Coordinates of C-alpha atoms in Angstrom, one line a residue:
S234 CA -177.5 -92.4 9.7
S235 CA -174.0 -90.9 10.0
L236 CA -173.4 -91.8 6.3
T237 CA -176.5 -89.8 5.3
C238 CA -175.2 -86.9 7.4
R239 CA -171.8 -87.0 5.6
L240 CA -173.5 -87.2 2.2
I241 CA -175.8 -84.3 2.9
H242 CA -172.9 -82.2 4.2
Q243 CA -170.8 -83.2 1.1
D244 CA -173.6 -82.2 -1.3
Q245 CA -174.1 -78.9 0.4
V246 CA -170.4 -78.1 0.3
N247 CA -170.3 -78.9 -3.4
M248 CA -173.2 -76.5 -3.9
T249 CA -171.7 -73.4 -2.4
S250 CA -172.3 -71.3 -5.5
I251 CA -176.1 -71.5 -4.8
P252 CA -177.3 -68.5 -2.8
D253 CA -178.6 -69.2 0.7
H254 CA -181.1 -66.9 2.3
S255 CA -180.4 -68.2 5.8
D256 CA -177.6 -66.9 8.0
P257 CA -174.5 -67.1 5.8
E258 CA -172.0 -68.3 8.3
N259 CA -171.6 -72.1 8.8
E260 CA -175.3 -72.8 8.9
R261 CA -175.4 -75.3 6.1
P262 CA -173.5 -78.1 7.9
D263 CA -175.8 -77.6 10.9
M264 CA -178.8 -78.1 8.5
G265 CA -177.2 -81.3 7.3
V266 CA -177.2 -82.6 10.9
L267 CA -180.7 -81.5 11.5
D268 CA -181.8 -83.2 8.3
C269 CA -180.6 -86.6 9.6
R270 CA -183.4 -87.1 12.1
P271 CA -185.7 -90.1 11.3
N272 CA -188.2 -89.3 8.7
A273 CA -191.6 -90.7 7.8
K274 CA -192.4 -92.7 4.7
G275 CA -190.1 -92.0 1.7
Q276 CA -186.9 -91.5 3.7
R277 CA -185.4 -94.4 1.8
E278 CA -186.0 -92.5 -1.5
E279 CA -184.0 -89.6 -0.2
D280 CA -181.2 -91.9 0.9
A281 CA -181.2 -93.4 -2.6
L282 CA -181.1 -90.0 -4.1
L283 CA -178.1 -89.2 -1.9
E284 CA -176.5 -92.5 -2.8
N285 CA -176.7 -91.5 -6.4
A286 CA -175.2 -88.1 -5.6
S287 CA -172.3 -89.7 -3.7
Q288 CA -171.6 -92.2 -6.5
S289 CA -171.6 -89.3 -9.0
N290 CA -169.2 -87.3 -6.8
E291 CA -166.9 -90.2 -6.1
S292 CA -166.8 -91.4 -9.7
D293 CA -165.8 -88.1 -11.3
D294 CA -165.0 -85.2 -8.8
T295 CA -163.0 -83.3 -11.4
S296 CA -165.6 -83.3 -14.1
T297 CA -168.2 -82.2 -11.5
D298 CA -166.1 -79.3 -10.4
Q299 CA -165.4 -78.1 -13.9
S300 CA -169.0 -78.4 -15.2
P301 CA -171.0 -75.2 -15.3
V302 CA -173.4 -74.8 -12.4
P303 CA -177.0 -74.5 -13.7
P304 CA -178.8 -71.3 -12.9
A305 CA -180.4 -71.5 -9.5
P306 CA -184.1 -70.7 -9.2
L307 CA -183.3 -68.0 -6.6
K308 CA -181.7 -65.9 -9.3
E309 CA -184.7 -66.0 -11.6
T310 CA -186.8 -62.9 -12.1
S311 CA -190.5 -62.9 -13.0
F312 CA -189.7 -61.9 -16.5
S313 CA -187.1 -64.7 -17.0
I314 CA -189.6 -67.3 -15.5
G315 CA -192.3 -66.1 -17.8
L316 CA -190.1 -66.0 -20.9
Q317 CA -188.9 -69.6 -20.3
V318 CA -192.3 -70.9 -19.5
L319 CA -194.3 -69.1 -22.2
F320 CA -193.1 -71.0 -25.3
P321 CA -193.5 -74.5 -23.8
F322 CA -196.8 -73.4 -22.3
L323 CA -198.2 -72.4 -25.7
L324 CA -196.7 -75.5 -27.3
A325 CA -198.4 -77.7 -24.7
G326 CA -201.6 -75.8 -25.0
F327 CA -201.8 -76.3 -28.8
G328 CA -201.1 -80.0 -28.1
T329 CA -204.2 -80.1 -25.9
V330 CA -206.2 -78.2 -28.6
A331 CA -205.2 -80.9 -31.1
A332 CA -206.1 -83.6 -28.5
G333 CA -209.5 -81.9 -28.1
M334 CA -210.1 -81.8 -31.8
V335 CA -209.3 -85.5 -31.9
L336 CA -211.6 -86.3 -29.1
D337 CA -214.3 -84.2 -30.7
I338 CA -214.0 -86.4 -33.8
V339 CA -213.6 -89.9 -32.2
Q340 CA -216.5 -89.4 -29.8
H341 CA -218.7 -90.4 -32.7
W342 CA -216.7 -93.5 -33.7
T343 CA -218.4 -96.9 -33.2
V344 CA -216.2 -98.0 -30.4
F345 CA -217.0 -94.9 -28.4
T346 CA -220.7 -95.1 -29.0
E347 CA -221.0 -98.9 -28.4
V348 CA -218.5 -99.1 -25.5
T349 CA -219.0 -95.8 -23.8
E350 CA -216.7 -96.9 -20.9
V351 CA -213.8 -95.9 -23.2
F352 CA -214.6 -92.3 -22.2
I353 CA -213.8 -93.2 -18.6
L354 CA -210.4 -94.3 -19.7
V355 CA -209.7 -90.9 -21.4
P356 CA -208.8 -88.8 -18.3
A357 CA -207.1 -91.7 -16.6
L358 CA -204.8 -92.4 -19.6
L359 CA -204.3 -88.8 -20.4
G360 CA -203.5 -88.4 -16.7
L361 CA -200.5 -90.8 -17.2
K362 CA -198.5 -87.8 -18.4
G363 CA -199.0 -86.3 -14.9
N364 CA -198.6 -89.6 -13.1
L365 CA -195.6 -90.9 -15.0
E366 CA -194.1 -88.5 -17.7
M367 CA -194.3 -85.3 -15.7
T368 CA -193.0 -87.2 -12.6
L369 CA -190.2 -88.5 -14.7
A370 CA -189.4 -85.0 -16.0
S371 CA -189.5 -83.6 -12.5
R372 CA -187.2 -86.4 -11.2
L373 CA -184.7 -86.0 -14.0
S374 CA -184.8 -82.1 -13.8
T375 CA -184.0 -82.3 -10.1
A376 CA -181.2 -84.9 -10.8
A377 CA -179.8 -82.6 -13.5
N378 CA -179.9 -79.5 -11.3
I379 CA -178.1 -81.2 -8.4
G380 CA -175.4 -82.7 -10.5
Q381 CA -176.4 -86.3 -10.8
M382 CA -176.3 -86.3 -14.6
D383 CA -173.0 -84.5 -15.2
T384 CA -171.1 -87.6 -16.4
A385 CA -172.2 -89.8 -19.3
K386 CA -172.2 -93.0 -17.1
D387 CA -174.4 -91.5 -14.4
M388 CA -176.7 -90.0 -17.1
W389 CA -177.3 -93.2 -18.9
K390 CA -177.8 -95.2 -15.7
M391 CA -180.4 -92.6 -14.5
I392 CA -182.1 -92.7 -17.9
M393 CA -182.4 -96.5 -18.2
G394 CA -183.6 -96.9 -14.7
N395 CA -186.3 -94.2 -15.1
L396 CA -187.5 -95.5 -18.5
A397 CA -187.9 -99.0 -17.1
L398 CA -189.7 -97.7 -14.1
I399 CA -192.3 -95.8 -16.1
Q400 CA -193.0 -98.9 -18.2
V401 CA -193.7 -100.9 -15.1
Q402 CA -196.0 -98.2 -13.8
A403 CA -197.7 -97.6 -17.1
T404 CA -198.6 -101.3 -17.5
V405 CA -199.9 -101.6 -14.0
V406 CA -201.8 -98.3 -14.1
G407 CA -203.3 -99.1 -17.5
F408 CA -204.5 -102.4 -16.2
L409 CA -206.1 -100.9 -13.1
A410 CA -207.6 -98.0 -15.1
S411 CA -209.4 -100.6 -17.3
I412 CA -210.8 -102.3 -14.1
A413 CA -212.0 -98.9 -12.8
A414 CA -213.7 -98.2 -16.2
V415 CA -215.4 -101.6 -16.1
I416 CA -216.6 -101.0 -12.5
F417 CA -217.8 -97.4 -13.1
G418 CA -219.5 -98.4 -16.3
W419 CA -221.1 -101.5 -14.8
I420 CA -222.4 -100.1 -11.5
P421 CA -224.9 -97.5 -12.9
E422 CA -226.2 -99.7 -15.7
G423 CA -225.9 -103.2 -14.2
N424 CA -224.9 -104.6 -17.6
F425 CA -221.6 -106.5 -17.8
K426 CA -220.1 -107.8 -21.0
M427 CA -216.9 -109.9 -20.8
G428 CA -215.8 -109.0 -24.4
H429 CA -216.1 -105.3 -23.7
A430 CA -214.1 -105.7 -20.4
I431 CA -211.2 -107.5 -22.1
L432 CA -211.3 -104.9 -24.9
L433 CA -211.0 -102.1 -22.3
C434 CA -208.1 -103.9 -20.6
A435 CA -206.1 -104.6 -23.9
S436 CA -206.7 -101.0 -25.2
S437 CA -205.7 -99.4 -21.9
V438 CA -202.6 -101.4 -21.3
A439 CA -201.3 -101.1 -24.9
T440 CA -202.0 -97.4 -25.0
A441 CA -200.4 -96.7 -21.7
F442 CA -197.3 -98.8 -22.5
I443 CA -196.6 -97.3 -26.0
A444 CA -197.4 -93.7 -25.0
S445 CA -195.2 -93.8 -22.0
L446 CA -192.3 -95.2 -24.0
L447 CA -192.6 -92.5 -26.6
L448 CA -193.1 -89.7 -24.2
G449 CA -190.3 -90.9 -21.9
L450 CA -187.8 -90.8 -24.8
I451 CA -189.0 -87.3 -25.7
M452 CA -188.6 -86.1 -22.1
I453 CA -185.1 -87.4 -21.8
G454 CA -184.1 -85.5 -25.0
V455 CA -185.7 -82.3 -23.8
I456 CA -183.9 -82.4 -20.4
I457 CA -180.5 -83.1 -22.0
A458 CA -181.0 -80.4 -24.5
S459 CA -182.1 -77.9 -21.8
R460 CA -178.9 -78.6 -19.8
K461 CA -176.8 -78.0 -22.9
V462 CA -178.3 -74.6 -23.8
G463 CA -178.4 -73.4 -20.2
I464 CA -182.2 -73.4 -19.7
N465 CA -183.7 -74.6 -16.3
P466 CA -185.3 -78.0 -17.2
D467 CA -188.0 -77.4 -14.6
N468 CA -189.5 -74.6 -16.8
V469 CA -189.7 -76.5 -20.1
A470 CA -189.7 -80.3 -19.5
T471 CA -193.1 -80.7 -17.9
P472 CA -195.1 -78.5 -20.4
I473 CA -193.4 -80.3 -23.3
A474 CA -194.3 -83.6 -21.7
A475 CA -197.9 -82.5 -22.0
S476 CA -197.7 -80.9 -25.5
L477 CA -197.5 -84.2 -27.2
G478 CA -198.8 -86.3 -24.3
D479 CA -202.5 -85.8 -24.7
L480 CA -202.4 -86.0 -28.5
I481 CA -200.3 -89.1 -28.7
T482 CA -202.2 -90.9 -25.9
L483 CA -205.7 -90.0 -27.3
A484 CA -204.7 -91.0 -30.9
L485 CA -203.3 -94.3 -29.7
L486 CA -206.4 -95.0 -27.6
A487 CA -208.8 -94.3 -30.4
G488 CA -206.7 -96.3 -33.0
I489 CA -206.0 -99.3 -30.8
S490 CA -209.5 -99.6 -29.3
T491 CA -211.1 -99.3 -32.8
G492 CA -208.7 -102.0 -34.2
L493 CA -209.4 -104.3 -31.2
Y494 CA -213.1 -103.7 -31.4
K495 CA -213.2 -104.8 -35.0
E496 CA -211.2 -108.0 -34.0
L497 CA -214.0 -108.9 -31.6
E498 CA -216.2 -109.8 -34.7
F499 CA -213.7 -112.3 -36.0
N500 CA -212.0 -114.0 -33.0
D501 CA -211.9 -113.9 -29.2
Y502 CA -208.2 -114.4 -28.8
A503 CA -206.7 -111.1 -30.1
N504 CA -207.6 -108.9 -27.1
P505 CA -206.5 -111.4 -24.3
M506 CA -203.2 -112.0 -26.2
V507 CA -202.5 -108.2 -26.5
C508 CA -203.1 -107.8 -22.8
A509 CA -201.0 -110.8 -21.8
F510 CA -198.1 -109.7 -24.0
F511 CA -197.6 -106.3 -22.4
V512 CA -198.1 -107.8 -18.9
A513 CA -195.5 -110.5 -19.6
L514 CA -192.9 -107.8 -20.3
T515 CA -193.3 -106.3 -16.8
P516 CA -190.7 -108.5 -15.0
I517 CA -188.0 -107.4 -17.5
W518 CA -188.6 -103.7 -16.7
V519 CA -188.6 -104.5 -13.0
L520 CA -185.2 -106.1 -13.2
I521 CA -183.8 -103.0 -15.1
A522 CA -185.4 -100.5 -12.7
R523 CA -184.0 -102.2 -9.7
R524 CA -180.4 -101.5 -10.8
T525 CA -180.6 -97.8 -10.1
P526 CA -180.9 -96.8 -6.4
S527 CA -183.4 -93.9 -6.8
T528 CA -185.8 -95.8 -9.2
R529 CA -185.5 -99.0 -7.0
E530 CA -187.0 -97.1 -4.1
V531 CA -189.8 -95.6 -6.3
L532 CA -190.4 -99.1 -7.6
Y533 CA -191.2 -100.3 -4.1
S534 CA -192.8 -97.2 -2.5
G535 CA -194.0 -95.0 -5.4
W536 CA -197.3 -96.8 -6.2
E537 CA -199.6 -95.1 -3.8
P538 CA -199.8 -91.7 -5.5
V539 CA -199.9 -93.2 -9.0
I540 CA -202.8 -95.5 -8.2
I541 CA -204.8 -93.0 -6.2
A542 CA -204.3 -90.4 -8.9
M543 CA -205.6 -92.9 -11.5
A544 CA -208.7 -93.4 -9.3
I545 CA -209.2 -89.6 -9.1
S546 CA -208.9 -89.2 -12.8
S547 CA -211.3 -92.1 -13.4
V548 CA -214.0 -90.2 -11.4
G549 CA -213.4 -87.3 -13.8
G550 CA -213.8 -89.8 -16.6
L551 CA -217.1 -90.9 -15.3
I552 CA -218.3 -87.2 -15.3
L553 CA -217.0 -86.9 -18.9
D554 CA -218.8 -90.2 -19.9
K555 CA -222.1 -89.1 -18.4
T556 CA -221.9 -85.6 -19.8
V557 CA -220.7 -86.3 -23.4
S558 CA -223.1 -89.2 -23.7
N559 CA -225.9 -86.6 -23.5
P560 CA -226.3 -85.1 -27.0
N561 CA -227.1 -81.7 -25.5
F562 CA -223.6 -81.6 -24.1
A563 CA -221.6 -83.1 -26.9
G564 CA -219.7 -79.8 -27.3
M565 CA -217.9 -80.4 -24.0
A566 CA -215.6 -83.0 -25.6
V567 CA -213.4 -80.6 -27.5
F568 CA -212.7 -78.4 -24.4
T569 CA -212.0 -81.1 -21.8
P570 CA -208.4 -81.9 -22.8
V571 CA -207.6 -78.2 -23.1
I572 CA -208.8 -77.1 -19.6
N573 CA -207.4 -80.2 -18.0
G574 CA -204.1 -80.0 -19.8
V575 CA -203.5 -76.3 -19.2
G576 CA -204.2 -76.7 -15.4
G577 CA -202.1 -79.8 -15.2
N578 CA -199.2 -78.2 -17.1
L579 CA -199.0 -75.1 -14.9
V580 CA -199.3 -76.9 -11.6
A581 CA -196.6 -79.4 -12.7
V582 CA -194.2 -76.6 -13.5
Q583 CA -194.8 -75.1 -10.1
A584 CA -194.5 -78.4 -8.2
S585 CA -191.3 -79.2 -10.0
R586 CA -189.8 -75.8 -9.3
I587 CA -190.7 -76.0 -5.5
S588 CA -189.3 -79.5 -5.3
T589 CA -186.0 -78.5 -7.0
Y590 CA -185.8 -75.5 -4.6
L591 CA -186.2 -77.7 -1.6
H592 CA -183.6 -80.3 -2.9
M593 CA -181.1 -77.5 -3.5
N594 CA -181.6 -75.6 -0.2
A595 CA -183.2 -78.1 2.2
L596 CA -184.7 -75.2 4.1
P597 CA -188.1 -76.3 5.4
I598 CA -187.0 -79.6 6.9
A599 CA -184.0 -78.0 8.6
E600 CA -185.3 -74.6 9.5
P601 CA -185.7 -74.3 13.3
D602 CA -188.4 -71.7 13.0
P603 CA -191.8 -73.4 13.3
A604 CA -193.4 -70.9 10.9
P605 CA -192.8 -72.9 7.7
R606 CA -194.7 -75.8 9.3
K607 CA -197.9 -73.9 9.3
C608 CA -200.4 -74.3 6.4
P609 CA -199.6 -71.6 3.9
T610 CA -202.3 -69.0 3.2
P611 CA -203.4 -68.1 -0.4
W612 CA -201.8 -64.7 0.2
S613 CA -198.4 -66.1 1.1
S614 CA -198.6 -68.5 -1.8
F615 CA -199.3 -65.8 -4.4
F616 CA -198.0 -62.6 -2.9
G617 CA -195.0 -63.7 -0.8
S618 CA -191.5 -62.4 -1.4
G619 CA -190.0 -65.8 -2.4
V620 CA -189.2 -67.0 -5.8
N621 CA -192.0 -69.7 -5.6
S622 CA -194.7 -67.0 -5.0
R623 CA -193.3 -65.1 -7.9
S624 CA -193.6 -68.1 -10.2
A625 CA -197.1 -68.8 -9.0
K626 CA -198.2 -65.2 -10.0
V627 CA -196.5 -65.6 -13.4
L628 CA -198.2 -69.0 -14.1
F629 CA -201.6 -67.7 -13.0
L630 CA -201.3 -64.7 -15.3
L631 CA -200.8 -67.0 -18.2
V632 CA -204.1 -68.7 -17.8
A633 CA -206.6 -66.2 -19.3
P634 CA -204.5 -65.1 -22.3
G635 CA -203.6 -68.7 -23.0
H636 CA -207.1 -70.0 -22.9
L637 CA -208.3 -67.1 -25.2
V638 CA -205.7 -68.1 -27.7
F639 CA -206.7 -71.7 -27.5
L640 CA -210.4 -70.9 -27.8
Y641 CA -209.8 -68.8 -30.8
T642 CA -207.8 -71.6 -32.4
I643 CA -210.6 -74.1 -31.8
N644 CA -213.1 -71.7 -33.2
S645 CA -211.1 -70.8 -36.3
M646 CA -210.6 -74.6 -37.0
Q647 CA -214.4 -75.0 -36.7
G648 CA -214.0 -77.5 -33.9
G649 CA -216.6 -78.7 -31.5
H650 CA -220.3 -78.1 -31.4
T651 CA -220.4 -74.9 -29.3
T652 CA -220.7 -71.3 -30.4
L653 CA -218.2 -69.1 -28.6
T654 CA -220.6 -66.5 -27.2
S655 CA -219.3 -63.9 -24.7
L656 CA -221.4 -65.6 -22.0
F657 CA -219.8 -69.0 -22.7
I658 CA -216.2 -67.5 -22.7
A659 CA -216.9 -65.8 -19.4
F660 CA -218.1 -69.0 -17.7
Y661 CA -215.2 -71.0 -19.3
L662 CA -212.5 -68.5 -18.1
A663 CA -214.0 -68.4 -14.6
A664 CA -213.8 -72.2 -14.4
A665 CA -210.3 -72.2 -15.7
L666 CA -209.0 -69.5 -13.4
L667 CA -210.7 -71.1 -10.3
Q668 CA -209.2 -74.5 -11.3
V669 CA -205.6 -73.1 -11.5
V670 CA -205.8 -71.0 -8.4
I671 CA -206.9 -74.0 -6.4
L672 CA -204.1 -76.2 -8.0
L673 CA -201.3 -73.6 -7.4
Y674 CA -202.3 -73.2 -3.8
L675 CA -202.5 -77.0 -3.3
A676 CA -199.0 -77.3 -4.9
D677 CA -197.5 -74.9 -2.4
W678 CA -199.0 -76.7 0.5
M679 CA -198.6 -80.3 -0.7
V680 CA -194.9 -80.2 -1.9
N681 CA -193.8 -78.5 1.4
W682 CA -195.9 -80.9 3.5
M683 CA -194.5 -84.0 1.7
W684 CA -190.9 -82.7 2.1
R685 CA -191.3 -82.2 5.8
R686 CA -192.7 -85.7 6.1
G687 CA -189.6 -87.1 4.3
M688 CA -191.4 -87.9 1.1
N689 CA -189.7 -87.0 -2.2
P690 CA -192.2 -84.5 -3.9
D691 CA -190.9 -85.4 -7.3
N692 CA -192.4 -88.8 -7.0
F693 CA -195.5 -88.0 -4.9
S694 CA -196.9 -84.5 -5.6
I695 CA -197.4 -84.2 -9.4
P696 CA -199.6 -87.3 -9.8
Y697 CA -202.0 -86.0 -7.1
L698 CA -202.0 -82.5 -8.5
T699 CA -202.6 -83.3 -12.1
A700 CA -205.3 -85.9 -11.2
L701 CA -207.0 -83.2 -9.1
G702 CA -206.6 -80.9 -12.1
D703 CA -208.5 -83.4 -14.3
L704 CA -211.2 -83.8 -11.8
L705 CA -211.7 -80.1 -11.1
G706 CA -211.4 -79.2 -14.8
T707 CA -213.9 -81.8 -16.0
G708 CA -216.3 -81.0 -13.1
F709 CA -216.2 -77.2 -13.5
L710 CA -216.6 -77.6 -17.3
A711 CA -219.6 -79.9 -16.9
L712 CA -221.1 -77.5 -14.4
C713 CA -220.6 -74.6 -16.9
F714 CA -222.4 -76.5 -19.7
H715 CA -225.3 -77.4 -17.4
I716 CA -225.6 -73.8 -16.1
L717 CA -225.5 -72.4 -19.6
W718 CA -228.1 -74.9 -20.7
L719 CA -230.4 -73.9 -17.8
I720 CA -230.1 -70.2 -18.4
G721 CA -230.8 -70.6 -22.1
D722 CA -227.4 -70.2 -23.8
R723 CA -228.0 -73.2 -26.1
D724 CA -226.7 -74.0 -29.6
T725 CA -228.9 -75.0 -32.5
D726 CA -225.9 -76.7 -34.2
V727 CA -225.3 -79.2 -31.4
G728 CA -224.5 -82.6 -32.9
D729 CA -223.9 -81.3 -36.4

């Protein structure tokens, strides 16, 4: 529409301090006009994003002009990217190590041994940090970078809308994850217990709701603090979302499911009441989320990636359930959150950076050259001249040193049931590197493809990518344990 054209043009004029690698003279207004052609699914989200921007500009033009412009990704060097990502990456990694240690302990608890379907919930609920918290972090990072959170009024409006949105999504996804766990657990065995099904539902919904609320508040604080100290939120928000995400979610799941399992012995009403309470709160969060234009559109059209990602993660959970239930492979539990978490953290950073780059420059959708429409090659994704290729190389180079540090930490804390032989470390690192290479390449292709189709990558790409990270990580790790078992690299202390 003509209004959308004017808003795009207005935003681009307001962002003249951002370098443009296209022809410098008067090309950005033309790009705004080209960007106004009808788009596919998700165009309404872009319009809502622009509506927020226009409201911000109209409400306080002076404050926007005087506020410092955040550093554009184009100005970042490989060293500055690595420096900003390193600390959050290590923090997130130690968070996944702690989650792995917790899973290694709780896998022997009664609720996990008697109701093994709880293992199927683990990747799906841990994946909520990718489906919801990392998506929230990416959305707010983009909003902060393009000036939609410069005034206190706009900032609080954006915060409240996004918090309400993730509570709705967490409740629905938690409920659907429990249904998937029941189905995946019932199909192979043909044994269905109503009490266990309601236990899974109550545990899943309560864990998803409480974890999403806590992590959402932490994310908001991180992004506001990053803006104040001049750090690009894209580099730090998503890894920190994961640093506590796995640990909090897993601890809540173990604690809540154990408590509700004990209640099964005394009454049949506790589990249904817990489930009904959190579901009954959903209409309140829907009303709050509808008040903000950008979250209102996600509320209507943002369910597909979240639900599909949950289903993908549940398949990874089925692999985990069938592998860890075998006493010979009990040692896999401690490493699963680590390999999944590291891969998800790195690809979320890359996807968030590419999305911000596209929002700030609008190059692929407006570029007349058909070359960007072609599927990128692995060479262009990792060895191109652009800032996104540079960040992909930096993130890939963090994988091996990071995992060695995390493996050493697990070993020094005497976690798990697996001796760290050189053969095991070689197989583990090969699995981790292969997982991250695939994810970073898919991020380059997926974010640009979604942008060209008019879909906001902040809402659509990260859930798919982190869910695929869970599936690839769990699958590759299970394959490693099976191969090591076959070739004779076995442990005598398994199950101790």
